[in-house]
Structure formats: C-alpha cells, structure tokens
Coordinates of C-alpha atoms in Angstrom, one line a residue:
M1131 CA 101.4 85.2 96.2
P1132 CA 98.8 86.2 98.8
I1133 CA 99.6 88.6 101.6
T1134 CA 99.9 86.7 104.9
G1135 CA 100.6 89.5 107.3
L1136 CA 101.0 89.1 111.1
T1137 CA 98.8 87.2 113.5
K1138 CA 97.7 89.0 116.7
E1139 CA 100.2 86.9 118.6
Q1140 CA 103.0 88.0 116.3
F1141 CA 101.8 91.7 116.5
L1142 CA 102.0 91.6 120.3
A1143 CA 105.4 89.9 120.5
Q1144 CA 108.2 91.8 122.1
G1145 CA 110.2 93.8 119.6
L1146 CA 113.9 94.4 119.7
Y1147 CA 113.6 98.1 120.2
N1148 CA 110.0 98.7 121.2
R1149 CA 108.8 96.7 124.2
V1150 CA 105.0 96.0 124.4
L1151 CA 103.7 97.6 127.5
A1152 CA 100.0 96.8 127.4
C1153 CA 97.1 95.7 125.2
W1154 CA 93.7 97.4 125.8
T1155 CA 90.5 96.0 124.5
N1156 CA 88.2 98.3 126.5
F1157 CA 88.2 102.0 127.0
S1158 CA 87.9 101.5 130.8
E1159 CA 91.4 99.9 130.7
V1160 CA 93.1 103.0 129.2
A1161 CA 95.7 104.5 131.5
P1162 CA 95.4 108.2 132.6
E1163 CA 98.6 109.2 131.0
A1164 CA 97.3 107.8 127.6
L1165 CA 94.1 109.8 128.0
D1166 CA 96.2 112.9 128.7
A1167 CA 98.5 112.3 125.7
V1168 CA 95.5 112.1 123.3
Y1169 CA 92.9 114.5 124.7
N1170 CA 94.8 117.3 126.6
A1171 CA 94.9 120.2 124.2
D1172 CA 97.3 122.2 126.4
R1173 CA 100.2 119.7 126.1
P1174 CA 103.2 121.9 125.2
D1175 CA 104.9 119.0 123.3
G1176 CA 101.8 118.0 121.2
N1177 CA 99.4 115.1 121.3
L1178 CA 99.6 111.5 120.2
R1179 CA 97.3 110.2 117.5
D1180 CA 93.7 109.6 118.7
V1181 CA 93.4 105.8 118.6
L1182 CA 91.3 105.8 121.8
T1183 CA 88.0 107.3 120.5
P1184 CA 87.2 104.2 118.4
L1185 CA 87.9 102.0 121.3
N1186 CA 85.3 104.0 123.2
I1187 CA 82.6 104.2 120.5
G1188 CA 83.1 100.8 118.8
K1189 CA 83.9 99.4 115.4
E1190 CA 80.3 99.7 114.1
W1191 CA 80.8 103.5 114.3
L1192 CA 84.4 103.3 113.1
F1193 CA 83.5 101.4 109.9
G1194 CA 80.0 102.8 109.4
L1195 CA 81.0 104.9 106.4
T1196 CA 83.1 102.0 105.0
L1197 CA 80.0 99.9 105.1
K1198 CA 78.0 102.5 103.2
H1199 CA 80.5 102.7 100.3
Q1200 CA 82.7 99.6 100.5
P1201 CA 80.3 96.8 101.7
R1202 CA 82.6 93.9 101.0
T1203 CA 85.6 95.4 102.8
A1204 CA 83.5 96.6 105.7
A1205 CA 81.9 93.1 106.2
L1206 CA 85.3 91.6 106.7
L1207 CA 86.4 94.4 109.1
L1208 CA 83.1 94.2 111.1
D1209 CA 83.2 90.4 111.2
G1210 CA 86.8 90.4 112.4
G1211 CA 88.1 90.4 115.9
E1212 CA 87.6 93.1 118.5
L1213 CA 89.3 96.4 118.4
F1214 CA 92.4 96.7 120.6
V1215 CA 95.1 99.2 121.3
R1216 CA 98.7 98.0 121.5
V1217 CA 101.0 100.2 123.7
R1218 CA 104.7 100.2 123.0
E1219 CA 107.7 102.0 124.3
A1220 CA 108.5 104.9 122.0
A1221 CA 111.7 105.1 120.1
T1222 CA 112.0 108.7 121.2
D1223 CA 110.6 110.6 124.1
A1224 CA 110.0 113.8 122.1
I1225 CA 106.3 113.6 122.7
A1226 CA 105.7 110.7 125.1
T1227 CA 107.6 107.6 126.3
F1228 CA 105.0 105.4 124.7
T1229 CA 103.2 105.0 121.3
M1230 CA 99.9 103.4 120.5
D1231 CA 98.5 101.4 117.6
L1232 CA 94.8 100.7 116.9
A1233 CA 94.2 97.3 115.3
L1234 CA 92.0 94.2 114.9
E1235 CA 92.5 90.8 113.4
V1236 CA 90.8 89.9 110.1
Q1237 CA 91.2 86.5 108.5
N1238 CA 94.0 85.7 110.9
K1239 CA 96.0 88.8 110.0
I1240 CA 96.4 92.1 111.8
V1241 CA 94.9 95.3 110.2
C1242 CA 96.1 98.5 111.7
I1243 CA 93.6 101.5 111.6
N1244 CA 95.4 104.8 111.4
R1245 CA 94.0 107.9 113.0
L1246 CA 95.0 111.6 113.1
R1247 CA 95.2 113.6 116.3
F1248 CA 92.1 114.5 118.3
D1249 CA 90.0 117.1 116.2
E1250 CA 92.1 116.5 113.1
N1251 CA 90.0 113.6 111.8
L1252 CA 87.2 114.8 109.4
S1253 CA 84.5 113.1 111.6
D1254 CA 85.6 114.8 114.8
P1255 CA 83.1 117.2 116.3
G1256 CA 85.8 119.8 116.7
H1257 CA 87.4 119.4 113.3
Q1258 CA 86.0 122.6 111.7
A1259 CA 87.0 124.7 114.7
Y1260 CA 90.5 123.1 114.5
M1261 CA 90.8 124.0 110.8
A1262 CA 89.7 127.6 111.4
R1263 CA 92.3 128.0 114.1
L1264 CA 95.0 126.4 111.9
E1265 CA 94.2 128.6 108.9
A1266 CA 94.1 131.7 111.0
N1267 CA 97.6 130.9 112.4
L1268 CA 98.9 130.2 108.8
T1269 CA 97.4 133.5 107.6
R1270 CA 99.0 135.5 110.5
R1271 CA 102.3 133.7 109.9
D1272 CA 102.4 134.4 106.1
G1273 CA 100.7 137.8 106.0
R1274 CA 98.2 136.6 103.4
P1275 CA 95.0 134.4 103.4
R1276 CA 95.9 130.8 103.7
K1277 CA 93.9 127.6 103.3
K1278 CA 95.1 124.2 104.6
N1279 CA 95.3 121.6 101.9
Q1280 CA 93.4 118.5 103.1
R1281 CA 94.5 115.7 100.9
Q1282 CA 91.5 113.5 101.7
F1283 CA 89.4 115.8 99.5
S1284 CA 91.5 114.8 96.5
L1285 CA 89.7 111.4 96.5
P1286 CA 86.3 110.6 95.1
M1287 CA 83.7 111.0 97.9
P1288 CA 83.0 107.3 98.4
L1289 CA 86.7 106.6 99.0
R1290 CA 87.2 109.7 101.2
E1291 CA 84.3 108.7 103.4
A1292 CA 85.1 105.0 103.5
Y1293 CA 88.8 105.3 104.4
Y1294 CA 89.6 108.9 105.4
T1295 CA 86.8 110.4 107.5
R1296 CA 86.5 108.3 110.7
F1297 CA 90.0 107.0 110.3
D1298 CA 93.1 107.7 108.2
G1299 CA 93.7 104.7 106.1
L1300 CA 94.6 101.1 106.8
N1301 CA 97.8 99.1 107.1
L1302 CA 98.8 95.5 107.0
P1303 CA 102.0 95.5 109.1
E1304 CA 105.0 93.5 107.8
R1305 CA 106.7 93.0 111.2
P1306 CA 105.8 93.6 114.9
V1307 CA 106.9 97.2 114.8
A1308 CA 104.1 97.8 112.3
Y1309 CA 106.2 98.8 109.4
P1310 CA 103.6 100.1 106.9
Q1311 CA 102.9 98.4 103.7
R1312 CA 101.1 100.5 101.0
I1313 CA 98.9 97.8 99.5
L1314 CA 95.8 99.2 101.3
P1315 CA 94.7 102.9 101.2
W1316 CA 97.3 104.4 103.5
G1317 CA 97.1 107.4 105.7
I1318 CA 97.8 111.0 104.5
N1319 CA 100.3 111.5 107.3
R1320 CA 102.5 108.4 106.6
P1321 CA 102.9 110.1 104.0
W1322 CA 101.5 109.6 100.5
E1323 CA 104.1 109.2 97.8
S1324 CA 104.9 112.3 95.7
L1325 CA 105.3 112.1 91.9
E1326 CA 108.9 113.1 92.3
G1327 CA 109.6 110.3 94.8
Y1328 CA 107.9 107.8 92.5
L1329 CA 109.9 108.8 89.5
E1330 CA 113.2 108.9 91.4
G1331 CA 112.5 105.3 92.6
L1332 CA 112.2 104.2 88.9
R1333 CA 115.9 105.1 88.4
G1334 CA 116.3 107.6 85.6
Y1335 CA 112.6 108.3 84.9
T1336 CA 112.5 111.9 86.4
K1337 CA 114.1 113.8 83.5
K1338 CA 111.9 112.2 80.9
Y1339 CA 108.6 111.8 82.7
Q1340 CA 108.3 114.9 85.0
P1341 CA 107.8 117.0 81.8
W1342 CA 105.5 114.2 80.5
F1343 CA 103.1 114.7 83.4
E1344 CA 103.4 118.4 83.5
E1345 CA 102.4 118.6 79.8
R1346 CA 99.3 116.5 80.4
L1347 CA 98.1 117.5 83.9
P1348 CA 97.8 120.8 85.8
I1349 CA 100.3 119.7 88.5
Q1350 CA 102.9 122.5 88.6
R1351 CA 104.0 123.0 92.2
L1352 CA 102.6 126.1 93.9
E1353 CA 104.5 128.7 95.9
D1354 CA 104.1 126.7 99.1
R1355 CA 106.1 123.5 98.4
K1356 CA 104.1 121.6 101.0
D1357 CA 101.2 121.7 98.6
I1358 CA 102.5 118.7 96.6
P1359 CA 100.2 118.6 93.5
F1360 CA 100.3 114.8 92.5
M1361 CA 100.5 112.0 95.1
A1362 CA 99.9 108.3 95.3
F1363 CA 97.7 106.8 98.1
L1364 CA 98.0 103.1 97.2
D1365 CA 100.9 101.1 95.8
T1366 CA 100.6 97.3 95.2
R1367 CA 104.1 96.9 93.8
T1368 CA 106.4 94.5 95.6
K1369 CA 109.1 95.3 93.0
L1370 CA 109.6 97.7 90.2
R1371 CA 107.5 97.3 87.1
D1372 CA 105.3 94.8 88.8
G1373 CA 102.1 96.1 90.3
D1374 CA 99.6 99.0 90.4
I1375 CA 100.0 102.5 91.8
F1376 CA 97.2 105.2 92.1
F1377 CA 97.6 109.0 92.1
V1378 CA 95.3 111.9 92.7
K1379 CA 95.7 115.7 92.2
N1380 CA 96.1 117.5 95.5
T1381 CA 95.9 121.2 94.4
I1382 CA 93.0 120.6 92.0
Q1383 CA 90.8 118.2 94.0
D1384 CA 88.5 116.9 91.3
G1385 CA 88.4 113.3 92.6
T1386 CA 90.0 111.8 89.6
V1387 CA 92.1 108.7 90.3
Y1388 CA 95.0 107.9 87.9
H1389 CA 96.2 104.3 87.5
I1390 CA 99.6 103.2 86.3
K1391 CA 100.2 99.5 85.8
D1392 CA 103.7 97.9 85.9
D1393 CA 105.2 101.4 85.8
I1394 CA 104.3 101.8 82.1
I1395 CA 103.6 105.6 82.4
E1396 CA 102.5 106.1 78.8
D1397 CA 99.6 103.7 79.4
M1398 CA 98.3 105.6 82.4
R1399 CA 94.5 105.2 82.8
V1400 CA 91.7 106.7 84.9
L1401 CA 89.5 104.7 87.3
S1402 CA 86.0 105.0 86.0
E1403 CA 84.5 102.9 88.9
P1404 CA 86.7 103.7 91.9
A1405 CA 84.3 102.6 94.6
E1406 CA 83.7 99.2 93.1
A1407 CA 87.3 98.7 92.2
F1408 CA 88.7 99.4 95.6
D1409 CA 86.0 97.5 97.4
R1410 CA 86.7 94.4 95.4
Y1411 CA 90.5 94.9 95.6
C1412 CA 90.5 95.4 99.4
E1413 CA 88.4 92.3 99.8
H1414 CA 90.8 90.4 97.7
I1415 CA 93.7 91.5 99.9
L1416 CA 92.0 90.9 103.2
L1417 CA 90.9 87.4 102.2
G1418 CA 94.4 86.6 101.1
R1419 CA 93.3 85.4 97.6
E1420 CA 95.8 84.0 95.2
G1421 CA 96.8 86.0 92.2
R1422 CA 96.9 89.6 91.3
F1423 CA 93.8 91.7 91.3
D1424 CA 92.9 93.1 87.9
F1425 CA 92.0 96.8 88.0
L1426 CA 91.7 97.2 84.2
P1427 CA 88.0 96.4 83.9
Y1428 CA 87.3 99.4 86.2
T1429 CA 89.4 101.9 84.2
S1430 CA 89.1 104.0 81.1
P1431 CA 91.7 105.6 78.8
F1432 CA 93.4 108.7 80.1
V1433 CA 92.7 111.6 77.7
P1434 CA 94.9 114.7 78.3

C-alpha cells in the first residue's frame, strides 16, 4: 500500500497539544526571537535546530548535493512546493516556548527536512571550529584525547553528501505533530536505531543474535557507551518480519551498508549499489508507487 502522508493543510492544522503559531515562507518573515533561538551562540539554555538557513539560501542550495548523487529524488524535491517553516508551541519550555519544522510539499504530501543546530551541520562554515571546541571540551572532561563520533561518516560518501551534509535526513510525518516515520533516511539525532533496540523489538532475538553479529562483525561496544557500534538509518517495516532495514558500523566507518529483509538475519546482505538503490527507493516512496520496492538487485551476499 503506498504511503499517503499529510497534505500541507493537514500539516498546518491545529494540534491537540501544539498550537500552530505561524508559517513562514520567506526569511524576511522570521520573528526576532526565532533568529535569536537559532543563531545566538551565547544562549545559556542552548539553541534550537537551524531550520532558518535553508529558508534564507533556498532549496536549490539545500538539495544541491542530493541532485549530484540522487538525481531522481532531488528532482522531486526541487519540483515540489516552496520551503516553509511551521512554528508551533513547544511541549516544554526547557529551551524555548516554540519549536520549528522545515518542510515542503512533494506529490501532495509533506516532507520534513531535518537540520542540526547552527554550526553542527557538515556544510556549515563554522562546523570544523565547532568540532574542535567540542573535542577539546571532551578531552578536558575525560583527561584523555577524545574524538567525537560523527555518524554521518558511517555511510557511503554519496549517501552522506545527499542526505546528511546540508540537512540531517528526511521525514514523512504521520500526523500533524510530525511524528517521524523511518521509511526515508532519517536524522542522526532522532536517533538511529541501535542493534540492541532492533533485536529487543523482535521479541526474544537478543540472546541468539547478539552473539551472531559479534562473531561476524567488529561491533563490540567501546568504553564510551555513546559510541554505539551498529545502527540502522532506514527502516521500511510497518510490522515485524515485513520490510527492509539498513545498518552501518559507527565505530569502524567503512561505508558498508548491511541489508536485512523481513527480519531474516541469517540472510543479511550488503548493498553493492547504495546510491542507485536509495535514489530509486526514495523516488518510489515520494511518488507513492504501489507495491514494495525490491532492494535485492542492488545487493550482494554478506561474507563474514
């Protein structure tokens, strides 16, 4: 059954808990408090995600690297509606009294474009300086040299540039509060699914299959438990044992993408043509085509 998603009208409808405060289609409309919430580095309570820069620069820039590596998907995004930012009341006032979502309409359904905070996105001019400061703080805290694991680098370069450099993954929201589906490459901070979480969700698979993976892949956890070694960044399943899930190694970032179909772990395969596979798959989803996309022609056997 094809994914229908939300129309723009549905996406902007008033939610039960999160009232829609504004919809901006032009950077000149952005309220001063929103600019402060995104760009003021001295905020003691942290910044909101930077969904404003793409509104200022435009979607040709936003999807430029997607067009380079994923031309079918990018064509649909570029031919879609204008970028806009939805402003909603926040469920908590820990950071701000409002939250913002960057989106556009493609084939009559809303696609949300995730972003990290200002300077945290790989394409941001201040990203390298931000990483240097972060790693210096981690080193001082732990009393030993520390490097921040950037999960984007676990992916093959075409996928990293297409979906995780100028933005942080895509989302087809299921209901007006933008509850994230995981059928498009989703953001690293949503977060990606750990192997442990995946196996626990299969009800009884952990005891048998955690050793199965550890015998075949170098995915032992490191001293820092935040460095989760094996994570999924896309999951097409709508129910157990019916769909595809894709994993990458985070602590040995060699760009290999592992494919499990219908939760048959022993038949795990490797994507041999990841860029082609994902471009055709994302096109399939955005167009709302009938039937399930077949990844198998783009895979090869997994050899431990």
